[in-house]
Coordinates of C-alpha atoms and ligand atoms in Angstrom, one line a residue:
Chain A
M1 CA 123.5 185.4 -49.3
K2 CA 120.2 185.0 -51.1
S3 CA 120.2 182.9 -54.3
N4 CA 117.7 184.8 -56.5
W5 CA 118.7 188.0 -58.2
D6 CA 117.4 190.2 -61.0
V7 CA 120.9 190.7 -62.4
I8 CA 124.3 188.9 -61.8
V9 CA 127.4 190.7 -63.1
V10 CA 130.5 188.6 -63.5
G11 CA 133.7 190.6 -63.1
G12 CA 134.4 193.7 -61.0
G13 CA 136.4 195.9 -63.4
P14 CA 135.3 199.3 -64.6
A15 CA 132.9 197.9 -67.2
G16 CA 131.3 195.6 -64.6
S17 CA 130.9 198.3 -62.0
M18 CA 129.3 200.7 -64.6
A19 CA 127.0 198.0 -65.8
A20 CA 126.0 196.9 -62.3
W21 CA 125.5 200.5 -61.1
N22 CA 123.2 201.4 -64.1
S23 CA 121.3 198.2 -63.9
A24 CA 120.5 198.9 -60.2
K25 CA 119.4 202.5 -60.7
D26 CA 115.7 201.6 -61.0
G27 CA 115.7 199.3 -58.1
A28 CA 116.6 195.9 -59.6
S29 CA 118.5 193.6 -57.3
V30 CA 122.1 193.2 -58.6
L31 CA 125.0 191.0 -57.5
M32 CA 128.5 191.6 -58.8
L33 CA 131.0 188.7 -58.4
E34 CA 134.8 189.2 -58.7
K35 CA 137.2 186.3 -58.6
D36 CA 140.1 188.2 -57.1
R37 CA 140.4 188.9 -53.4
E38 CA 140.3 192.7 -54.0
I39 CA 138.6 195.0 -56.5
G40 CA 141.2 196.9 -58.5
A41 CA 144.2 194.6 -57.8
P42 CA 146.4 193.5 -59.4
V43 CA 146.5 196.4 -61.8
R44 CA 147.1 195.2 -65.4
C45 CA 146.9 198.6 -67.1
G46 CA 149.0 201.6 -68.2
E47 CA 146.3 203.7 -66.5
G48 CA 146.2 206.4 -69.1
V49 CA 142.8 207.9 -69.9
G50 CA 141.4 211.0 -71.7
E51 CA 140.0 213.7 -69.4
V52 CA 137.0 214.6 -71.5
G53 CA 136.0 211.0 -72.1
L54 CA 136.2 210.1 -68.4
S55 CA 134.4 213.3 -67.2
N56 CA 131.5 212.5 -69.5
I57 CA 130.8 209.3 -67.6
V58 CA 131.7 210.0 -63.9
K59 CA 132.5 212.9 -61.7
I60 CA 136.3 212.8 -61.4
D61 CA 137.8 212.4 -57.9
K62 CA 141.3 214.0 -57.3
R63 CA 142.3 210.8 -55.4
W64 CA 142.2 208.8 -58.7
I65 CA 144.8 211.0 -60.4
K66 CA 148.5 210.3 -60.3
A67 CA 149.6 212.7 -63.1
K68 CA 148.0 215.1 -65.6
I69 CA 149.2 214.7 -69.2
D70 CA 149.5 217.6 -71.6
K71 CA 152.3 216.5 -74.0
M72 CA 153.3 213.5 -75.9
N73 CA 156.7 212.4 -77.2
I74 CA 157.0 209.7 -79.9
I75 CA 160.4 208.2 -80.4
S76 CA 161.2 206.4 -83.7
P77 CA 163.6 203.4 -84.0
D78 CA 166.6 205.7 -84.9
N79 CA 165.8 207.9 -81.8
T80 CA 164.2 210.8 -83.7
S81 CA 161.9 212.4 -81.1
V82 CA 158.6 214.0 -82.1
K83 CA 157.0 216.2 -79.4
V84 CA 153.4 217.2 -79.7
N85 CA 151.5 219.5 -77.3
F86 CA 148.0 218.4 -76.6
K87 CA 145.1 220.8 -77.0
E88 CA 143.0 221.4 -73.9
K89 CA 140.4 218.8 -75.0
E90 CA 143.1 216.2 -75.6
H91 CA 144.5 216.3 -72.0
G92 CA 144.7 213.1 -70.1
Y93 CA 145.4 211.5 -66.8
I94 CA 147.4 208.7 -65.4
L95 CA 145.1 207.1 -62.9
D96 CA 145.7 205.0 -59.8
R97 CA 143.4 202.1 -60.9
R98 CA 143.5 200.4 -57.6
I99 CA 141.7 203.4 -56.0
F100 CA 139.7 204.1 -59.1
D101 CA 138.3 200.6 -59.6
N102 CA 137.5 200.4 -55.9
D103 CA 135.6 203.7 -56.0
L104 CA 133.6 202.6 -59.0
A105 CA 132.5 199.4 -57.2
L106 CA 131.8 201.5 -54.1
L107 CA 129.5 203.8 -56.3
A108 CA 127.7 200.7 -57.5
S109 CA 127.3 199.4 -54.0
Q110 CA 126.0 202.7 -52.8
A111 CA 123.3 202.4 -55.6
G112 CA 122.3 199.1 -54.1
V113 CA 124.6 196.6 -55.8
T114 CA 125.9 193.7 -53.6
V115 CA 129.6 193.1 -54.3
K116 CA 131.4 189.9 -53.5
T117 CA 135.1 189.1 -54.0
K118 CA 136.8 185.7 -54.1
S119 CA 133.9 184.6 -56.1
Y120 CA 134.7 182.7 -59.3
V121 CA 132.0 181.9 -61.9
H122 CA 132.8 178.6 -63.7
G123 CA 129.5 178.0 -65.5
L124 CA 126.1 179.2 -66.5
T125 CA 122.6 177.6 -66.0
F126 CA 119.9 177.6 -68.6
S127 CA 116.1 177.4 -68.6
N128 CA 114.2 174.8 -70.7
D129 CA 113.9 177.3 -73.5
G130 CA 117.6 178.0 -73.6
F131 CA 117.7 181.4 -71.7
V132 CA 120.7 182.0 -69.4
N133 CA 119.1 182.0 -65.9
G134 CA 121.9 181.9 -63.5
V135 CA 125.6 181.1 -62.7
K136 CA 127.5 178.3 -61.1
A137 CA 130.2 179.9 -58.9
N138 CA 132.6 179.3 -56.1
V139 CA 131.9 182.0 -53.5
L140 CA 134.5 182.2 -50.7
G141 CA 135.4 178.6 -51.2
K142 CA 131.8 177.3 -51.4
D143 CA 130.2 175.9 -54.6
V144 CA 126.9 177.6 -55.2
K145 CA 124.2 178.0 -57.9
L146 CA 122.7 181.5 -58.1
N147 CA 119.6 182.4 -60.2
S148 CA 119.1 185.5 -62.2
K149 CA 117.0 187.0 -64.9
I150 CA 120.0 188.5 -66.8
V151 CA 123.7 187.7 -66.5
I152 CA 126.2 190.4 -67.5
G153 CA 129.6 189.0 -68.5
A154 CA 132.2 191.7 -67.6
D155 CA 135.0 189.2 -67.1
G156 CA 137.7 190.9 -69.0
V157 CA 140.0 189.7 -71.8
E158 CA 140.0 186.2 -70.4
S159 CA 136.2 186.0 -70.6
R160 CA 134.6 182.6 -70.7
I161 CA 131.1 183.7 -70.0
G162 CA 130.2 184.3 -73.6
R163 CA 131.7 180.9 -74.5
F164 CA 129.6 179.2 -71.9
A165 CA 126.5 180.6 -73.7
G166 CA 127.8 179.5 -77.1
L167 CA 129.1 182.8 -78.4
K168 CA 132.3 182.6 -80.3
T169 CA 134.8 184.8 -78.4
A170 CA 138.2 183.3 -78.8
F171 CA 140.7 185.7 -80.2
N172 CA 142.5 185.6 -83.5
M173 CA 146.2 186.1 -82.9
C174 CA 146.2 189.3 -85.0
D175 CA 143.6 190.8 -82.7
I176 CA 145.3 190.7 -79.3
G177 CA 148.3 192.3 -77.8
S178 CA 150.6 190.3 -75.5
C179 CA 151.8 192.8 -72.9
V180 CA 154.1 193.3 -69.9
Q181 CA 154.4 196.3 -67.7
A182 CA 156.7 197.3 -64.9
V183 CA 156.1 200.1 -62.3
V184 CA 159.6 201.7 -62.4
S185 CA 161.0 204.2 -59.9
G186 CA 164.2 206.0 -59.4
I187 CA 164.1 207.5 -62.9
D188 CA 164.1 211.1 -64.1
I189 CA 161.1 212.0 -66.3
D190 CA 158.8 214.8 -67.1
P191 CA 155.6 214.1 -65.1
N192 CA 153.3 215.6 -67.7
T193 CA 154.6 213.9 -70.9
M194 CA 153.5 210.5 -72.2
Q195 CA 156.2 208.8 -74.1
F196 CA 155.9 206.2 -76.9
Y197 CA 158.7 204.2 -78.5
V198 CA 157.5 202.8 -81.9
G199 CA 158.9 200.2 -84.3
D200 CA 159.7 196.5 -84.4
K201 CA 162.9 197.3 -82.5
Y202 CA 161.0 198.1 -79.4
S203 CA 157.8 196.0 -79.8
P204 CA 156.7 194.3 -83.0
G205 CA 153.2 195.3 -84.1
G206 CA 152.7 197.4 -81.0
Y207 CA 154.5 200.2 -79.0
L208 CA 156.3 200.7 -75.8
W209 CA 154.8 203.3 -73.4
I210 CA 156.1 205.4 -70.5
F211 CA 153.2 206.8 -68.5
P212 CA 154.4 209.0 -65.6
K213 CA 152.9 208.7 -62.2
G214 CA 155.2 211.4 -60.8
K215 CA 158.6 212.9 -61.6
D216 CA 160.5 209.8 -60.7
I217 CA 158.1 206.9 -61.2
A218 CA 156.2 205.6 -64.3
N219 CA 154.3 202.6 -65.8
I220 CA 156.7 201.3 -68.5
G221 CA 155.2 198.6 -70.6
L222 CA 154.9 197.2 -74.1
G223 CA 152.6 195.1 -76.2
I224 CA 153.5 192.8 -79.1
L225 CA 150.8 191.8 -81.6
G226 CA 149.8 188.1 -81.1
D227 CA 150.8 187.0 -84.6
R228 CA 154.2 188.6 -84.2
C229 CA 155.1 186.9 -81.0
N230 CA 157.6 184.7 -82.8
S231 CA 159.9 187.7 -82.8
G232 CA 160.5 187.4 -79.1
R233 CA 158.8 187.5 -75.6
P234 CA 157.4 190.8 -74.5
K235 CA 159.2 190.3 -71.2
D236 CA 162.6 190.0 -72.9
F237 CA 161.9 193.2 -75.0
L238 CA 161.0 195.1 -71.8
D239 CA 164.0 193.9 -69.8
K240 CA 166.3 194.9 -72.7
F241 CA 164.8 198.4 -72.8
L242 CA 165.0 198.9 -69.1
S243 CA 168.5 197.8 -68.8
K244 CA 169.6 200.1 -71.6
H245 CA 167.5 203.2 -70.8
Y246 CA 167.1 203.0 -67.0
P247 CA 169.9 200.7 -65.7
N248 CA 169.8 201.9 -62.1
S249 CA 166.0 202.0 -61.6
S250 CA 163.9 200.0 -59.3
I251 CA 161.1 197.8 -60.4
L252 CA 158.2 198.0 -57.8
N253 CA 155.8 195.7 -59.7
Y254 CA 155.7 193.5 -62.8
T255 CA 152.6 192.3 -64.5
A256 CA 151.5 190.6 -67.7
G257 CA 148.3 191.0 -69.6
G258 CA 146.4 190.8 -72.9
V259 CA 144.8 193.7 -74.7
P260 CA 142.0 193.2 -77.2
L261 CA 142.9 195.0 -80.5
A262 CA 139.8 194.0 -82.3
K263 CA 136.5 195.2 -83.5
T264 CA 133.6 194.7 -81.0
L265 CA 132.2 191.1 -81.3
D266 CA 129.3 190.7 -83.7
K267 CA 127.2 189.2 -81.0
I268 CA 127.3 190.7 -77.6
V269 CA 123.8 189.7 -76.4
T270 CA 121.9 186.5 -76.3
D271 CA 118.8 185.3 -74.4
G272 CA 119.4 186.3 -70.7
L273 CA 123.0 187.4 -71.3
V274 CA 125.0 190.5 -72.3
L275 CA 128.8 190.9 -72.6
V276 CA 130.5 194.2 -71.7
G277 CA 134.0 195.8 -71.7
D278 CA 137.0 193.7 -72.7
A279 CA 134.8 190.6 -72.8
A280 CA 132.8 192.2 -75.6
R281 CA 136.1 193.7 -77.2
T282 CA 135.2 197.3 -76.6
V283 CA 138.8 198.5 -76.4
N284 CA 140.0 201.2 -78.9
P285 CA 141.8 198.8 -81.4
L286 CA 144.4 201.5 -82.4
S287 CA 145.5 202.8 -79.0
G288 CA 144.6 199.8 -76.8
G289 CA 142.8 202.1 -74.4
G290 CA 139.8 200.2 -72.9
V291 CA 139.0 201.8 -69.6
V292 CA 136.8 204.7 -70.7
S293 CA 135.3 202.9 -73.7
G294 CA 134.6 199.9 -71.4
M295 CA 132.8 202.1 -68.9
N296 CA 130.7 203.8 -71.6
N297 CA 129.8 200.4 -72.9
G298 CA 129.0 199.0 -69.5
R299 CA 126.8 202.1 -68.8
L300 CA 124.8 201.5 -72.1
A301 CA 124.4 197.8 -71.2
G302 CA 123.2 198.6 -67.7
I303 CA 120.6 201.1 -68.9
R304 CA 119.1 198.5 -71.3
V305 CA 119.2 195.7 -68.7
A306 CA 117.3 197.9 -66.2
E307 CA 114.7 198.4 -68.9
A308 CA 114.6 194.7 -69.5
I309 CA 114.0 194.0 -65.8
K310 CA 111.2 196.6 -65.7
E311 CA 109.5 195.2 -68.8
N312 CA 110.2 191.6 -67.8
N313 CA 111.7 190.8 -71.2
F314 CA 115.1 189.1 -71.3
S315 CA 115.2 188.0 -74.9
K316 CA 118.1 188.8 -77.2
E317 CA 115.7 190.8 -79.4
F318 CA 115.0 193.2 -76.5
L319 CA 118.6 193.3 -75.3
K320 CA 119.9 194.0 -78.8
K321 CA 119.1 197.7 -78.5
Y322 CA 122.2 197.9 -76.2
S323 CA 124.3 196.5 -79.0
D324 CA 122.8 199.0 -81.5
N325 CA 123.4 201.9 -79.1
W326 CA 127.0 200.8 -78.5
H327 CA 127.6 200.6 -82.3
K328 CA 126.3 204.2 -82.7
A329 CA 128.3 205.5 -79.7
D330 CA 131.8 204.0 -80.2
G331 CA 131.5 200.6 -82.0
K332 CA 131.3 202.1 -85.5
N333 CA 134.3 204.3 -84.8
H334 CA 136.3 201.3 -83.6
E335 CA 135.7 199.6 -86.9
R336 CA 137.4 202.6 -88.6
L337 CA 140.2 202.6 -86.1
Y338 CA 140.7 198.9 -86.7
K339 CA 141.3 199.5 -90.4
I340 CA 143.8 202.3 -89.6
K341 CA 145.6 199.9 -87.2
N342 CA 146.1 197.5 -90.0
F343 CA 147.4 200.3 -92.2
I344 CA 149.9 201.4 -89.6
L345 CA 151.1 197.8 -89.2
S346 CA 152.3 197.8 -92.7
L347 CA 154.9 200.6 -91.9
T348 CA 158.5 199.4 -91.5
D349 CA 161.0 200.8 -89.1
D350 CA 162.6 202.7 -92.0
D351 CA 159.2 204.2 -92.8
L352 CA 158.8 205.3 -89.2
N353 CA 162.2 206.9 -89.1
H354 CA 161.6 208.7 -92.3
I355 CA 158.2 210.0 -91.1
A356 CA 159.6 211.1 -87.7
K357 CA 162.4 213.1 -89.4
K358 CA 160.0 214.8 -91.7
V359 CA 157.6 215.7 -88.9
S360 CA 160.3 216.9 -86.6
A361 CA 161.4 219.3 -89.4
I362 CA 158.0 221.0 -89.2
P363 CA 158.1 223.8 -86.6
F364 CA 156.4 222.7 -83.4
E365 CA 153.5 225.2 -83.5
K366 CA 152.7 224.1 -87.1
R367 CA 152.4 220.3 -86.6
S368 CA 149.0 218.9 -87.3
V369 CA 147.5 215.5 -87.9
L370 CA 146.9 216.3 -91.6
K371 CA 150.5 217.3 -92.2
V372 CA 151.7 214.1 -90.6
F373 CA 149.3 212.1 -92.7
K374 CA 150.6 213.7 -95.9
I375 CA 154.1 212.8 -94.9
V376 CA 153.1 209.2 -94.2
V377 CA 151.5 208.8 -97.6
W378 CA 154.4 210.4 -99.4
R379 CA 156.6 207.8 -97.8
K380 CA 154.5 204.9 -99.0
P381 CA 152.3 206.0 -102.0
S382 CA 151.0 202.4 -102.3
L383 CA 149.3 202.9 -99.0
I384 CA 146.9 205.5 -100.4
L385 CA 144.8 202.7 -101.7
D386 CA 144.8 201.0 -98.3
V387 CA 143.8 204.3 -96.6
I388 CA 141.0 204.9 -99.1
K389 CA 139.7 201.4 -98.4
A390 CA 139.9 202.2 -94.7
F391 CA 137.3 205.0 -94.8
Chain B
M1 CA 150.9 168.2 -73.5
I2 CA 151.5 171.8 -72.4
N3 CA 153.9 172.2 -69.5
I4 CA 153.1 175.1 -67.0
N5 CA 156.0 176.7 -65.2
E6 CA 153.9 177.9 -62.3
N7 CA 156.7 179.9 -60.7
L8 CA 156.8 182.3 -63.7
C9 CA 153.0 182.6 -64.2
D10 CA 151.3 185.9 -63.5
F11 CA 147.8 184.5 -63.8
C12 CA 146.9 187.2 -66.3
G13 CA 144.5 185.0 -68.5
T14 CA 146.0 186.0 -71.9
C15 CA 146.4 182.3 -72.7
V16 CA 142.8 181.6 -71.8
S17 CA 141.6 184.3 -74.2
V18 CA 143.2 182.7 -77.3
C19 CA 142.5 179.0 -76.6
P20 CA 140.1 177.8 -79.3
V21 CA 138.6 175.0 -77.3
D22 CA 138.3 176.7 -73.9
C23 CA 140.4 174.1 -72.0
I24 CA 142.4 176.5 -69.8
E25 CA 141.0 177.4 -66.4
L26 CA 142.3 180.2 -64.1
F27 CA 141.2 180.9 -60.6
E28 CA 143.2 182.5 -57.8
A29 CA 146.9 181.5 -58.3
K30 CA 146.1 178.4 -60.2
L31 CA 146.2 177.7 -63.9
K32 CA 144.8 174.3 -65.1
I33 CA 144.9 172.9 -68.6
N34 CA 142.5 170.1 -69.5
N35 CA 144.8 167.8 -71.6
E36 CA 141.9 165.7 -72.8
K37 CA 140.3 168.7 -74.6
C38 CA 143.6 170.3 -75.7
I39 CA 144.2 170.2 -79.5
A40 CA 147.9 171.1 -79.2
C41 CA 147.5 174.2 -81.4
N42 CA 150.2 176.0 -79.2
L43 CA 148.5 179.4 -79.4
C44 CA 148.7 179.7 -75.6
V45 CA 152.4 179.0 -75.8
D46 CA 152.9 181.8 -78.4
I47 CA 150.8 184.5 -76.7
C48 CA 152.1 184.2 -73.1
P49 CA 153.9 187.4 -72.4
L50 CA 156.3 185.7 -69.9
G51 CA 157.1 182.4 -71.6
V52 CA 155.4 180.3 -68.9
L53 CA 154.1 177.6 -71.2
E54 CA 156.1 175.0 -73.1
V55 CA 155.2 172.2 -75.4
E56 CA 156.2 168.9 -73.8
D57 CA 157.2 166.2 -76.2
E58 CA 155.2 163.0 -75.8
E59 CA 157.4 159.9 -75.8
Ligands
FAD401 C1 149.3 195.9 -69.9 C2 148.0 196.7 -70.2 C3 148.0 198.0 -70.3 C4 146.8 198.7 -70.5 N1 146.9 200.1 -70.6 C5 145.7 200.8 -70.7 C6 145.7 202.2 -70.6 O1 146.8 202.9 -70.4 N2 144.5 202.9 -70.8 C7 143.4 202.2 -71.0 O2 142.3 202.9 -71.1 N3 143.3 200.9 -71.1 C8 144.5 200.1 -70.9 N4 144.4 198.8 -71.0 C9 143.1 198.1 -71.2 C10 142.3 198.1 -69.9 O3 143.0 197.7 -68.8 C11 141.0 197.3 -70.1 O4 140.4 197.6 -71.3 C12 140.1 197.5 -69.0 O5 140.6 197.1 -67.7 C13 138.8 196.7 -69.3 O6 137.9 196.8 -68.2 P1 136.9 195.6 -68.0 O7 136.1 195.9 -66.8 O8 136.2 195.2 -69.2 O9 137.8 194.3 -67.6 P2 138.8 194.1 -66.4 O10 139.3 195.4 -65.8 O11 139.9 193.2 -66.9 O12 137.9 193.4 -65.3 C14 137.5 192.1 -65.5 C15 137.4 191.5 -64.1 O13 136.7 190.2 -64.2 C16 137.3 189.3 -63.3 N5 136.9 188.0 -63.7 C17 137.4 187.3 -64.8 N6 136.8 186.1 -65.0 C18 136.0 186.0 -63.9 C19 135.2 184.9 -63.5 N7 135.1 183.8 -64.2 N8 134.5 185.1 -62.3 C20 134.5 186.2 -61.6 N9 135.3 187.3 -62.0 C21 136.1 187.1 -63.1 C22 138.7 189.6 -63.3 O14 139.4 189.2 -62.2 C23 138.7 191.2 -63.5 O15 138.8 191.8 -62.2 C24 145.6 198.0 -70.7 C25 145.6 196.6 -70.6 C26 146.8 196.0 -70.4 C27 146.8 194.5 -70.2
SF4_402 S1 149.4 184.0 -70.4 FE1 151.2 183.2 -69.4 S2 151.4 184.4 -67.5 FE2 149.3 184.8 -68.3 S3 148.1 183.2 -67.2 FE3 148.7 182.3 -69.2 S4 150.6 181.2 -68.6 FE4 150.2 182.6 -66.9
SF4_403 S1 147.6 174.2 -77.0 FE1 145.8 175.2 -77.9 S2 144.1 173.9 -77.3 FE2 145.9 173.4 -76.0 S3 145.6 174.7 -74.2 FE3 147.0 175.8 -75.6 S4 145.6 177.1 -76.7 FE4 144.3 175.5 -75.7

């Protein structure tokens, strides 16, 4: 393998592949390094995405899709169920991310990107004037130094690339969800409905999800907000739920993971380096969905990096346009969603039960977000102030 | 000292993401904590979804 590259991407998830692919479009030489032995595995994800959002970024392949979602069912702590039909533009998919992530890396490689697995980056190298100019990595068991003009840190929630370059990226405990998920089979569910169980009873400061991958199989997982982890382990909450609701099911796979529930980092570029996806905290902080937003973010980064290579300018001033474009595209909206997250966190299980009862009393066809909102505020008038502050 | 129960660990990196001094390293099926750098804040212990990490009392 050659040791000089225009761009080195660290991490082969959706954000990394999109960044690599777009960086390479104008002919830059791009290397993408992934520490695991396989792109797309293990899957640490509920795999739920919006159809419109995804189709705006890539042409959707049928092989990626496990289920099509057109309904949602929210279950409150006292078991009141609120069903909502999605409008056409709100439809979603449950993906097979193993195939999906693999195909995104394939698309990148078809655009000229070189992809290597079993390649762990454990440090950066710097020029005399402090620009990041390469990585120290272990590639297939061999320690190597690789040179680059720009490094793209796409190394997910556990990202260390930003820290190596002196950016502050460690999470506050109130900004990360501690999650577990099981792939559960031998259950009887509607394959087109996403289900959410809300309240501290199921998962303090988060929610429990059931995302179908067929009529008898689903991703069932939950996340607990970091600063509420003293209420119990995510794994214990999930085991309790499964043994109560699906006692005779089979568990095909069990994974842990962290989800950023934060605003995008203030600094996602520095001289010779950009961060993308979970590493830059581009997840929707209210829903925890980070696949599509990470891809969009990676795409924007790749476009700017390609320009930087063309112009031979790798300074943070030049790269910052990526950060500004991201802020306009999704980052600003995430700041608003972050405030709404904090507002929702102030609701107690009693509040949620009350709200669910009121909403379920509204005829199905007449339910709307505004009506639900009015009920929420009615339950907790003191929250009007918080909401006003949020907008 | 933080004790790692390797048998339980899923190598998900959630602990790495909260460590304020970046002293946890994760590659393949190996998790290493640099005890010299560790400031014993126990954030990693709290955030682990599976309960892999424990504080070990120093005698
Ligand atoms: C339990 C759970 C459920 C979720 N459910 C959903 C959902 O339903 N819908 C949704 O949209 N989002 C969901 N998310 C969030 C979503 O998975 C992430 O936002 C998304 O994967 C981010 O993509 P990424 O490319 O930034 O990072 P990742 O997909 O995490 O990819 C980062 C890659 O970098 C590699 N890497 C890390 N460090 C190094 C290194 N030093 N050297 C080389 N490689 C390295 C990792 O192995 C990994 O492959 C969920 C997350 C979790 C944990
Ligand atoms: S958070 Fe827990 S399961 Fe995940 S890598 Fe750290 S110790 Fe292992
Ligand atoms: S106790 Fe704190 S400093 Fe030590 S490894 Fe855990 S998170 Fe890092």
